[in-house]
CSV table of C-alpha atoms and ligand atoms in Angstrom, one decimal:
chain,number,residue,atom,x,y,z
A,28,MET,CA,-17.5,-8.3,14.7
A,29,PRO,CA,-17.4,-11.9,16.1
A,30,GLY,CA,-16.7,-14.7,13.6
A,31,ILE,CA,-15.7,-12.6,10.6
A,32,GLU,CA,-12.4,-11.1,9.5
A,33,PHE,CA,-11.7,-8.9,6.4
A,34,ALA,CA,-7.9,-8.7,5.0
A,35,ASN,CA,-7.7,-6.2,2.1
A,36,LEU,CA,-7.1,-7.5,-1.5
A,37,ALA,CA,-5.3,-4.7,-3.1
A,38,PRO,CA,-4.3,-0.9,-1.7
A,39,ASN,CA,-7.7,0.8,-3.0
A,40,ILE,CA,-10.2,-1.9,-3.4
A,41,GLY,CA,-11.3,-5.4,-2.5
A,42,ALA,CA,-11.3,-7.5,0.9
A,43,GLU,CA,-11.6,-11.0,1.4
A,44,VAL,CA,-14.1,-12.0,4.2
A,45,ARG,CA,-13.2,-15.1,6.3
A,46,GLY,CA,-15.4,-16.8,8.4
A,47,LEU,CA,-18.6,-17.0,6.8
A,48,ASP,CA,-20.6,-20.1,5.5
A,49,LEU,CA,-23.1,-18.9,3.0
A,50,SER,CA,-25.3,-22.0,3.2
A,51,ARG,CA,-27.1,-20.7,6.6
A,52,PRO,CA,-28.6,-17.5,7.1
A,53,VAL,CA,-26.2,-14.9,8.0
A,54,ALA,CA,-27.0,-13.0,11.3
A,55,ALA,CA,-28.0,-9.0,11.1
A,56,ALA,CA,-24.9,-8.0,12.9
A,57,GLU,CA,-22.6,-9.8,10.3
A,58,MET,CA,-24.9,-8.3,7.3
A,59,ALA,CA,-24.3,-5.0,8.4
A,60,ALA,CA,-20.9,-5.3,8.9
A,61,LEU,CA,-20.7,-6.8,5.4
A,62,GLU,CA,-22.8,-4.0,3.8
A,63,ARG,CA,-20.3,-1.4,5.5
A,64,ALA,CA,-17.5,-3.3,4.0
A,65,LEU,CA,-19.0,-3.4,0.6
A,66,ALA,CA,-19.4,0.1,0.5
A,67,ASP,CA,-16.0,0.8,1.7
A,68,ARG,CA,-14.1,-1.6,-0.4
A,69,ALA,CA,-16.4,-2.4,-3.4
A,70,VAL,CA,-15.7,-6.0,-3.8
A,71,LEU,CA,-15.7,-8.6,-1.0
A,72,LEU,CA,-14.4,-12.3,-2.2
A,73,ILE,CA,-15.7,-15.2,0.0
A,74,ARG,CA,-13.8,-18.3,-0.7
A,75,GLY,CA,-14.8,-22.1,-0.7
A,76,GLN,CA,-18.9,-21.4,-1.1
A,77,ASP,CA,-19.9,-25.0,-2.3
A,78,ILE,CA,-23.6,-23.7,-2.0
A,79,THR,CA,-27.0,-24.4,-4.1
A,80,PRO,CA,-28.7,-21.9,-6.3
A,81,GLU,CA,-31.3,-21.4,-3.8
A,82,GLN,CA,-28.5,-20.7,-1.1
A,83,HIS,CA,-27.3,-18.5,-3.5
A,84,ILE,CA,-30.5,-16.6,-3.9
A,85,ALA,CA,-31.1,-16.5,0.0
A,86,PHE,CA,-28.2,-14.9,0.7
A,87,SER,CA,-28.2,-12.3,-2.0
A,88,ARG,CA,-31.7,-11.5,-0.8
A,89,GLN,CA,-30.3,-10.3,2.8
A,90,LEU,CA,-28.6,-7.6,0.4
A,91,GLY,CA,-31.9,-6.6,-1.1
A,92,PRO,CA,-34.5,-7.6,-3.7
A,93,LEU,CA,-33.1,-9.1,-6.8
A,94,GLU,CA,-33.9,-8.7,-10.4
A,95,ASP,CA,-35.5,-10.9,-12.7
A,96,HIS,CA,-33.1,-10.8,-15.6
A,97,VAL,CA,-34.3,-9.4,-19.0
A,98,LEU,CA,-32.6,-12.0,-21.0
A,99,SER,CA,-34.7,-14.9,-19.5
A,100,ASN,CA,-33.1,-17.4,-21.9
A,101,PHE,CA,-30.0,-17.1,-20.0
A,102,CYS,CA,-31.4,-17.5,-16.4
A,103,LEU,CA,-31.0,-21.0,-14.8
A,104,PRO,CA,-33.8,-23.2,-15.6
A,105,GLY,CA,-36.5,-22.8,-12.6
A,106,HIS,CA,-34.4,-19.9,-10.9
A,107,LYS,CA,-35.3,-16.7,-12.6
A,108,GLU,CA,-33.0,-14.9,-10.3
A,109,ILE,CA,-29.9,-16.4,-11.7
A,110,PHE,CA,-28.4,-15.1,-14.5
A,111,VAL,CA,-25.9,-17.5,-16.0
A,112,VAL,CA,-22.6,-16.1,-17.4
A,113,SER,CA,-20.8,-19.0,-19.4
A,114,ASN,CA,-19.5,-20.0,-22.8
A,115,ILE,CA,-20.5,-23.5,-22.5
A,116,ILE,CA,-22.8,-24.8,-25.1
A,117,GLU,CA,-25.2,-27.7,-24.5
A,118,ASN,CA,-27.2,-29.4,-27.1
A,119,GLY,CA,-26.3,-26.8,-29.6
A,120,LYS,CA,-27.4,-23.6,-27.2
A,121,HIS,CA,-25.5,-21.4,-25.5
A,122,ILE,CA,-26.5,-22.0,-21.4
A,123,GLY,CA,-25.7,-18.5,-20.4
A,124,ALA,CA,-24.7,-15.0,-21.8
A,125,PHE,CA,-21.9,-15.5,-23.8
A,126,GLY,CA,-18.8,-12.7,-23.5
A,127,GLY,CA,-20.6,-9.1,-24.0
A,128,SER,CA,-19.2,-7.2,-20.9
A,129,LYS,CA,-15.1,-6.9,-21.8
A,130,GLN,CA,-15.5,-3.4,-21.4
A,131,TYR,CA,-15.6,-1.6,-18.2
A,132,HIS,CA,-19.2,-1.0,-17.0
A,133,SER,CA,-21.4,-0.9,-13.9
A,134,ASP,CA,-24.3,-3.3,-14.2
A,135,LEU,CA,-27.5,-1.8,-15.3
A,136,ALA,CA,-26.2,1.8,-15.1
A,137,TYR,CA,-28.6,2.5,-18.1
A,138,LEU,CA,-31.8,2.1,-15.9
A,139,ASP,CA,-33.4,4.7,-14.0
A,140,GLU,CA,-32.4,2.8,-10.7
A,141,PRO,CA,-29.2,1.0,-11.7
A,142,SER,CA,-28.6,-2.3,-9.5
A,143,LEU,CA,-27.0,-1.9,-6.1
A,144,GLY,CA,-24.4,-4.7,-6.6
A,145,SER,CA,-24.2,-8.3,-7.7
A,146,VAL,CA,-23.3,-11.7,-6.1
A,147,PHE,CA,-21.3,-13.9,-8.5
A,148,HIS,CA,-20.6,-17.7,-7.8
A,149,CYS,CA,-17.7,-19.3,-9.7
A,150,LEU,CA,-19.0,-23.0,-10.8
A,151,GLU,CA,-15.8,-23.7,-13.3
A,152,CYS,CA,-13.2,-21.6,-15.0
A,153,PRO,CA,-10.0,-21.7,-16.8
A,154,GLU,CA,-6.8,-22.2,-15.6
A,155,GLU,CA,-5.5,-19.0,-17.4
A,156,GLY,CA,-7.4,-15.8,-18.3
A,157,GLY,CA,-11.1,-15.4,-17.6
A,158,GLU,CA,-10.4,-13.1,-14.6
A,159,THR,CA,-12.8,-10.1,-13.7
A,160,SER,CA,-11.1,-6.9,-13.2
A,161,PHE,CA,-12.3,-4.2,-11.1
A,162,VAL,CA,-11.8,-0.5,-10.9
A,163,SER,CA,-12.5,1.5,-7.8
A,164,MET,CA,-14.4,4.8,-8.7
A,165,SER,CA,-14.3,6.4,-5.1
A,166,ALA,CA,-10.5,6.0,-5.0
A,167,ALA,CA,-10.4,7.5,-8.7
A,168,TYR,CA,-12.6,10.1,-7.9
A,169,ALA,CA,-10.2,11.3,-4.9
A,170,ALA,CA,-7.2,11.2,-6.8
A,171,LEU,CA,-8.6,13.9,-9.0
A,172,PRO,CA,-7.6,17.5,-9.4
A,173,GLU,CA,-9.8,19.6,-7.1
A,174,GLU,CA,-10.8,21.6,-10.0
A,175,ARG,CA,-11.9,18.8,-12.1
A,176,LYS,CA,-14.0,17.5,-8.8
A,177,ARG,CA,-15.9,20.7,-8.9
A,178,TRP,CA,-16.2,20.7,-12.7
A,179,LEU,CA,-17.9,17.0,-12.7
A,180,GLN,CA,-20.0,17.9,-9.4
A,181,ASP,CA,-22.9,19.5,-11.1
A,182,LYS,CA,-22.4,17.5,-14.4
A,183,LYS,CA,-25.0,14.6,-15.6
A,184,ALA,CA,-23.8,11.9,-18.4
A,185,VAL,CA,-26.8,10.7,-20.6
A,186,PHE,CA,-26.7,6.8,-20.7
A,187,ASP,CA,-28.4,5.6,-24.0
A,188,TYR,CA,-28.7,1.9,-24.4
A,189,VAL,CA,-30.6,1.8,-27.8
A,190,TRP,CA,-28.1,4.5,-29.3
A,191,HIS,CA,-25.0,2.0,-28.2
A,192,TYR,CA,-27.0,-1.0,-29.0
A,193,GLU,CA,-27.5,0.5,-32.7
A,194,ARG,CA,-24.2,1.3,-33.1
A,195,THR,CA,-22.1,-1.5,-31.6
A,196,HIS,CA,-24.5,-4.7,-32.3
A,197,ARG,CA,-25.0,-4.3,-36.0
A,198,ASP,CA,-24.8,-8.2,-36.0
A,199,ARG,CA,-27.6,-8.8,-33.5
A,200,PRO,CA,-31.3,-8.4,-34.2
A,201,ALA,CA,-32.9,-5.1,-34.2
A,202,LEU,CA,-34.4,-3.9,-30.9
A,203,THR,CA,-38.3,-3.8,-31.0
A,204,ASP,CA,-40.2,-1.0,-30.1
A,205,GLU,CA,-41.5,-2.7,-26.8
A,206,GLN,CA,-37.8,-3.3,-26.0
A,207,LYS,CA,-36.8,0.3,-26.8
A,208,ALA,CA,-39.4,1.7,-24.9
A,209,LYS,CA,-37.9,-0.1,-21.7
A,210,VAL,CA,-34.7,1.4,-22.2
A,211,PRO,CA,-35.0,5.3,-22.9
A,212,PRO,CA,-31.9,7.3,-22.6
A,213,ILE,CA,-31.4,8.5,-19.0
A,214,ALA,CA,-29.2,11.1,-17.1
A,215,HIS,CA,-27.3,10.5,-14.0
A,216,PRO,CA,-24.9,12.3,-11.7
A,217,VAL,CA,-21.3,11.9,-12.9
A,218,VAL,CA,-20.3,12.2,-9.2
A,219,ARG,CA,-22.4,9.9,-7.1
A,220,THR,CA,-22.7,10.0,-3.2
A,221,HIS,CA,-22.4,6.2,-1.9
A,222,PRO,CA,-25.8,5.8,0.3
A,223,VAL,CA,-24.1,4.0,2.8
A,224,ASN,CA,-20.9,5.6,3.7
A,225,GLY,CA,-21.5,9.1,1.8
A,226,VAL,CA,-18.2,8.8,0.0
A,227,PRO,CA,-18.3,10.1,-3.4
A,228,SER,CA,-17.5,8.1,-6.6
A,229,LEU,CA,-17.5,8.6,-10.3
A,230,PHE,CA,-20.3,7.0,-11.8
A,231,LEU,CA,-18.9,6.5,-15.2
A,232,THR,CA,-18.8,3.4,-17.5
A,233,GLU,CA,-17.0,2.6,-21.2
A,234,ILE,CA,-20.3,1.5,-22.9
A,235,TRP,CA,-23.8,3.3,-23.0
A,236,ILE,CA,-22.8,7.2,-22.1
A,237,ARG,CA,-23.6,9.2,-25.1
A,238,ARG,CA,-23.0,13.0,-23.8
A,239,PHE,CA,-22.8,15.0,-21.0
A,240,GLU,CA,-26.2,16.8,-20.6
A,241,GLY,CA,-26.1,20.1,-22.4
A,242,MET,CA,-23.0,19.5,-24.3
A,243,ASP,CA,-22.1,17.8,-27.6
A,244,ASP,CA,-21.4,13.9,-28.1
A,245,ALA,CA,-17.8,14.2,-29.5
A,246,GLU,CA,-16.6,16.8,-26.9
A,247,SER,CA,-18.3,14.5,-24.1
A,248,GLN,CA,-17.2,11.5,-25.4
A,249,LYS,CA,-13.5,13.0,-25.5
A,250,ILE,CA,-13.8,14.1,-21.8
A,251,VAL,CA,-15.2,10.4,-20.5
A,252,ALA,CA,-12.5,8.7,-22.6
A,253,ASP,CA,-9.9,10.9,-20.6
A,254,LEU,CA,-11.5,10.5,-17.2
A,255,LEU,CA,-12.0,6.4,-17.8
A,256,ALA,CA,-7.9,6.3,-19.0
A,257,PHE,CA,-7.3,8.1,-15.6
A,258,ALA,CA,-9.9,5.9,-13.6
A,259,THR,CA,-8.2,2.4,-14.8
A,260,GLY,CA,-4.5,3.5,-13.6
A,261,PRO,CA,-3.1,0.3,-12.0
A,262,GLU,CA,-3.6,1.8,-8.4
A,263,PHE,CA,-7.4,1.7,-8.8
A,264,ILE,CA,-7.4,-2.0,-10.0
A,265,TYR,CA,-8.1,-5.4,-8.4
A,266,VAL,CA,-8.2,-8.4,-10.7
A,267,HIS,CA,-9.5,-11.3,-9.6
A,268,LYS,CA,-8.3,-14.9,-10.6
A,269,TRP,CA,-11.0,-17.4,-10.0
A,270,SER,CA,-11.2,-20.7,-8.3
A,271,PRO,CA,-14.7,-22.8,-8.3
A,272,GLY,CA,-16.4,-21.9,-5.1
A,273,ASP,CA,-15.5,-18.3,-5.2
A,274,ILE,CA,-18.3,-15.6,-4.2
A,275,LEU,CA,-17.7,-12.3,-5.3
A,276,ILE,CA,-20.0,-9.2,-4.2
A,277,TRP,CA,-19.3,-6.1,-6.0
A,278,ASP,CA,-20.7,-2.8,-5.9
A,279,ASN,CA,-22.1,-1.2,-8.7
A,280,ARG,CA,-22.5,2.1,-7.0
A,281,ASN,CA,-18.6,2.7,-6.9
A,282,SER,CA,-17.1,0.3,-8.8
A,283,MET,CA,-16.8,-0.8,-12.8
A,284,HIS,CA,-15.7,-4.4,-13.9
A,285,LYS,CA,-15.0,-6.3,-16.9
A,286,ALA,CA,-14.5,-9.8,-17.8
A,287,CYS,CA,-10.7,-10.6,-19.1
A,288,PRO,CA,-10.1,-12.5,-22.3
A,289,PHE,CA,-9.5,-16.5,-22.1
A,290,ASP,CA,-9.9,-19.7,-24.4
A,291,GLU,CA,-13.3,-19.5,-25.2
A,292,THR,CA,-13.7,-22.4,-27.4
A,293,GLY,CA,-11.3,-24.8,-25.5
A,294,THR,CA,-12.2,-24.2,-22.2
A,295,ARG,CA,-14.8,-24.0,-19.8
A,296,ARG,CA,-16.0,-20.9,-17.6
A,297,ARG,CA,-19.3,-20.9,-15.8
A,298,MET,CA,-20.7,-18.4,-13.5
A,299,HIS,CA,-24.1,-17.8,-11.3
A,300,ARG,CA,-25.1,-14.0,-11.2
A,301,THR,CA,-27.8,-12.7,-8.9
A,302,THR,CA,-28.4,-9.0,-9.4
A,303,VAL,CA,-29.4,-7.0,-6.6
A,304,THR,CA,-31.9,-4.1,-6.9
A,305,GLY,CA,-30.9,-0.7,-6.6
A,306,THR,CA,-32.2,3.3,-6.0
A,307,ARG,CA,-31.7,6.4,-8.3
A,308,PRO,CA,-28.1,8.0,-8.1
A,309,TYR,CA,-27.7,11.4,-6.4
A,310,PHE,CA,-25.0,13.8,-5.8
A,311,GLU,CA,-24.9,15.3,-2.0
A,312,ALA,CA,-22.1,17.8,-1.4
A,313,ALA,CA,-20.0,16.9,1.8
A,314,ALA,CA,-21.2,19.1,4.6
B,3,OGA,C1,-21.6,-9.7,-15.1
B,3,OGA,C2,-20.2,-9.2,-15.7
B,3,OGA,C3,-17.9,-10.1,-15.7
B,3,OGA,C4,-17.3,-11.6,-15.9
B,3,OGA,O1,-22.0,-10.7,-15.4
B,3,OGA,O2,-22.3,-8.6,-15.0
B,3,OGA,O3,-19.9,-7.9,-16.0
B,3,OGA,O4,-16.1,-11.7,-15.6
B,3,OGA,N1,-19.2,-10.4,-15.6
B,3,OGA,O5,-17.8,-12.5,-16.4
B,4,MN,MN1,-21.5,-7.0,-15.4
């Protein structure tokens, strides 16, 4: 591909992309290479991008239509496509979503059509801590024993946002009936075929999953916990240490991520996220 080059960040996940300037439209051939590399490596890093919110949105749209986040109070004023993730307080108010994603998840997995991927731009970050950790769920799935893979292939996991909210956020205001109606429990295949490269991945998260369809909660949760303990082994992980100007694109179809702890009262972390809409997960046995 003329102009752009890829270099792996960890054995099973992540690639740095060199030779891109996201302040300008990316050519169709380069976008095709990026989309393929995203499917294959799950996380793409593009360093040194001093771009405006408009340029961030325009580039993200080249990957697909964007979500307007439900928590509109945390969106960048004037830019409903940009969700602010930050610990910073200005005029007595949090400027962004504060913490909240310190357990492994895939963005919007509890929706009927979970997000394809997210584009994260680092504006400010602490010297220490505050990394983002990623897991390759395709590499984790590939490493499972064949018997386990076969057992998982016809299973569905029930993602239940309201159930999870009510047992973990007792300190927050109760969800209204209207909010609850937007996020009914949804069953997704536990093994998911990637629409771009056809590679199967585990589609599980540390939050929201109540049970496997047709099994009881406690038994299901034990199996999910065992699978996630396996998936979060060091060989499947890439931990990104941020620098201002970094753009990371992550694929929500074949990876999980979480924020790592940092000094939330003494340092500043400010990130902008766009969220690309996705399609319904499916599993297709290899021919
Ligand atoms: C997110 C998220 C992790 C981080 O914005 O979806 O999970 O490191 N962020 O802030
Ligand atoms: Mn997230």
